[in-house]
mmCIF file of C-alpha atoms in Angstrom:
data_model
loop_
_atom_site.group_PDB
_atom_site.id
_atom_site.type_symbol
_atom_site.label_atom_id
_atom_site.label_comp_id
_atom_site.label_asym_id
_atom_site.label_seq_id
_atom_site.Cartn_x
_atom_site.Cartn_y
_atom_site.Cartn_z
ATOM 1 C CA UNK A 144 76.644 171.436 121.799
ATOM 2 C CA UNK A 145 77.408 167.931 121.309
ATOM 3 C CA UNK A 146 77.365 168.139 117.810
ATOM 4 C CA UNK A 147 79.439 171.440 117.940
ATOM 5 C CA UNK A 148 82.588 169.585 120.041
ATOM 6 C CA UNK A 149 82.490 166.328 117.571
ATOM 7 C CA UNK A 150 83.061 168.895 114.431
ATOM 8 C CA UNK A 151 85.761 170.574 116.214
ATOM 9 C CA UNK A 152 87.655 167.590 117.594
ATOM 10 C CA UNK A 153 86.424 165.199 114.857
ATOM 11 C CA UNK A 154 85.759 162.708 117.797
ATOM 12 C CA UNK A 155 82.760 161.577 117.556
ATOM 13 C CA UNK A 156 81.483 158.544 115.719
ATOM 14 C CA UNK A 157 77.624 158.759 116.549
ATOM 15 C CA UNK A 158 74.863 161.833 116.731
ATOM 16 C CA UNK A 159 72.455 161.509 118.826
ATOM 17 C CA UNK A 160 69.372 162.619 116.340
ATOM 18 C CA UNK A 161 66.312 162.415 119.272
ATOM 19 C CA UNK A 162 65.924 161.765 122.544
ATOM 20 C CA UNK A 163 65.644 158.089 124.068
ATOM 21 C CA UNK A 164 62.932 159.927 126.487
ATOM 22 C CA UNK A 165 61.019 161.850 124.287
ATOM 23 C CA UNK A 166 58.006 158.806 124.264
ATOM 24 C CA UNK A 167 58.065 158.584 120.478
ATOM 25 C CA UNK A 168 59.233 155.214 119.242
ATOM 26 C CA UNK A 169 62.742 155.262 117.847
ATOM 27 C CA UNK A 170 65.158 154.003 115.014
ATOM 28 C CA UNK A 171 68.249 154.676 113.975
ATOM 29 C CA UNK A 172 69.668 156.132 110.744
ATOM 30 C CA UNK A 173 73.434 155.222 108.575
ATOM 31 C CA UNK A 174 73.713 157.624 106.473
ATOM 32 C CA UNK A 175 76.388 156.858 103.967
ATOM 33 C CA UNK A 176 77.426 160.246 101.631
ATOM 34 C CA UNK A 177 79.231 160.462 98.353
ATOM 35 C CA UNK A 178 80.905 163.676 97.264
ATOM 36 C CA UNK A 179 80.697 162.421 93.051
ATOM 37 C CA UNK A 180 83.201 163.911 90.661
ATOM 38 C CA UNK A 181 85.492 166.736 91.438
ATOM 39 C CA UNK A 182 84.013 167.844 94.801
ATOM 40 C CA UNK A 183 84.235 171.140 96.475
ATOM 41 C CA UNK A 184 86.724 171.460 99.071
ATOM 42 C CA UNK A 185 84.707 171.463 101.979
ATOM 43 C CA UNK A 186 85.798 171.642 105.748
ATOM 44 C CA UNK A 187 82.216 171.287 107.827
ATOM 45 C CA UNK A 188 78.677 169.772 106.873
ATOM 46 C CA UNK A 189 75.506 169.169 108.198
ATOM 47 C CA UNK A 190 72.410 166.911 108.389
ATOM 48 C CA UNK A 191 68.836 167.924 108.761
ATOM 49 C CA UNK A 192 65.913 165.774 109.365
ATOM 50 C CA UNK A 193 62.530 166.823 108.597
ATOM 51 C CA UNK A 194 59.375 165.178 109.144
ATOM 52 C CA UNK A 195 56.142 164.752 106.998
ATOM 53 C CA UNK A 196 53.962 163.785 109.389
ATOM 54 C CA UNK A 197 54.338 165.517 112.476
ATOM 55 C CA UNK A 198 57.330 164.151 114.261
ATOM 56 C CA UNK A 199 59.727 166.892 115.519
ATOM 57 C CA UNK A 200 62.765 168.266 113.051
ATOM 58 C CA UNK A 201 66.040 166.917 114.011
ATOM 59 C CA UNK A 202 69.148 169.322 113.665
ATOM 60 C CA UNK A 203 70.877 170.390 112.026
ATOM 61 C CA UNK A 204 73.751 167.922 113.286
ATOM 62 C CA UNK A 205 77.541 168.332 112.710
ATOM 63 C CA UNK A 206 78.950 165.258 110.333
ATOM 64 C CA UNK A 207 82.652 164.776 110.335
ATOM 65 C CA UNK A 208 84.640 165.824 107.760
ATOM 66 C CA UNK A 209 88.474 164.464 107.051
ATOM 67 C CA UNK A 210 90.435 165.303 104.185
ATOM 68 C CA UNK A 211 87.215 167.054 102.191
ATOM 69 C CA UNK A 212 85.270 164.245 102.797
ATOM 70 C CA UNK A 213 82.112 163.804 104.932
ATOM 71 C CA UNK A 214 82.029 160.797 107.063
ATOM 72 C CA UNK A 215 79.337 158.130 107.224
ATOM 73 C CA UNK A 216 77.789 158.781 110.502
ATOM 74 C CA UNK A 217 74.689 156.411 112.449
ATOM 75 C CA UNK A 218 72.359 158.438 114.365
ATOM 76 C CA UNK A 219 70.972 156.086 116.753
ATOM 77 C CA UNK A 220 68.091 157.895 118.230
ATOM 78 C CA UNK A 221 65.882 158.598 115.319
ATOM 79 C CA UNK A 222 62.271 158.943 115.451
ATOM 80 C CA UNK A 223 59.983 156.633 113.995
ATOM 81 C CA UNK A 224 58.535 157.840 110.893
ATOM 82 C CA UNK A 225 57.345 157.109 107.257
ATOM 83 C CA UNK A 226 58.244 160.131 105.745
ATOM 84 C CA UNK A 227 61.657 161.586 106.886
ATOM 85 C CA UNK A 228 63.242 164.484 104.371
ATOM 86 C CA UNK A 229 67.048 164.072 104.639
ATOM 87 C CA UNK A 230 69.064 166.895 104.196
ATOM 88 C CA UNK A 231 72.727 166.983 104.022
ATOM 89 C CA UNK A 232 74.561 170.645 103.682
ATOM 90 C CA UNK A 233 78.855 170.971 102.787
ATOM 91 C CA UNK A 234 80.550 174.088 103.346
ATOM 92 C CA UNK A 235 83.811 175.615 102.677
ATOM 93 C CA UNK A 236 86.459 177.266 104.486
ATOM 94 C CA UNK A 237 84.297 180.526 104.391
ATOM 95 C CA UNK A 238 80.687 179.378 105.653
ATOM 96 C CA UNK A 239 79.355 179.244 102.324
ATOM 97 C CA UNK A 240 77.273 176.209 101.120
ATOM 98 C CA UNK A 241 79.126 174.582 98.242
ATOM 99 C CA UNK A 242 77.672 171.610 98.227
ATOM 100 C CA UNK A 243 73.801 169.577 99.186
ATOM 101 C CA UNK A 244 72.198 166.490 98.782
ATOM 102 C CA UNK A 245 69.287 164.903 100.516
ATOM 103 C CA UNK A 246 66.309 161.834 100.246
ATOM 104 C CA UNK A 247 63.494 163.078 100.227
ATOM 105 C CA UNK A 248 61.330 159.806 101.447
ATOM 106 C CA UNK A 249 63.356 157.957 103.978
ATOM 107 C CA UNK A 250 61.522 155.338 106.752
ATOM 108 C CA UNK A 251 62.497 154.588 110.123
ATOM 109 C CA UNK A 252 61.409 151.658 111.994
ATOM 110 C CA UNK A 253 60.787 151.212 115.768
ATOM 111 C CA UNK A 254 63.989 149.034 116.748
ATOM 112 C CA UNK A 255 65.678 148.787 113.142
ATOM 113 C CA UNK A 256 68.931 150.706 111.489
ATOM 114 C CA UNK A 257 67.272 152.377 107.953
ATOM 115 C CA UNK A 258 70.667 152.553 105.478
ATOM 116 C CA UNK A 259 70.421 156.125 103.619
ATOM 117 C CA UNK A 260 72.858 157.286 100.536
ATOM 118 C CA UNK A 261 73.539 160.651 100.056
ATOM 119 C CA UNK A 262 74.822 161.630 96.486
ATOM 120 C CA UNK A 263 76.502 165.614 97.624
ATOM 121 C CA UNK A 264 76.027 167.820 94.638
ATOM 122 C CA UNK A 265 77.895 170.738 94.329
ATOM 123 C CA UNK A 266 77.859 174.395 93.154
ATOM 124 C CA UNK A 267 80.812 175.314 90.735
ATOM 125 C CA UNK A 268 80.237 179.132 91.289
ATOM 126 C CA UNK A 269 80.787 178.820 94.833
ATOM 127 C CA UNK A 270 84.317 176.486 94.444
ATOM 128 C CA UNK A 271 87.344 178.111 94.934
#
């Protein structure tokens, strides 16, 4: 819901990814995204967090977007993990994904902000 209101408003400056009560040790995530050459307009996006070893997926999570760009975001309550898959989706006026990128091997430490760069790529056909 949270998520939901800070995509609507573009408000928000920080996700909460976990919960601080959840018992599993956390970390925190900056995820900073590119959109490379001649991007697809896009008016909404999304990150995903999935887990190799065990630890619950996280979202997806609303990320600001201003101007067709997606804002760098810090999720502060991010499990601690080894093995995080980080997904990031853009979509257009229409709902359709136009545009993804992701890491596919990104730590987070008990007490410590991991830095993660997102390069978006995007899918011609889709572009208006």
């Amino acid at each position: 819901m949270l998520g939901m209101s800070c995509a609507l408003l573009g408000a928000c400056g920080e996700e909460s990814a976990g919960d601080e009560d959840s018992g599993w040790r956390l970390g925190a995530m900056k995820l900073q995204i590119s959109m490379g050459e001649d991007p697809c307009p896009v008016v909404t996006a999304t990150v995903t967090l999935l887990s190799g070893d065990g630890r619950p997926t996280m979202g997806p999570l609303s990320l600001n977007v201003r101007d067709g760009v997606i804002e760098g975001v810090t999720l502060p309550y991010v499990y601690e993990s080894s093995a995080w898959w980080v997904q990031v989706h853009a979509y257009d006026s229409n709902g359709n994904n136009v545009c993804s990128g992701d890491d596919p091997g990104t730590g987070v430490h008990e007490g410590r902000t991991t830095s993660v760069y997102i390069k978006m790529h995007c899918a011609f056909p889709n572009c208006p």
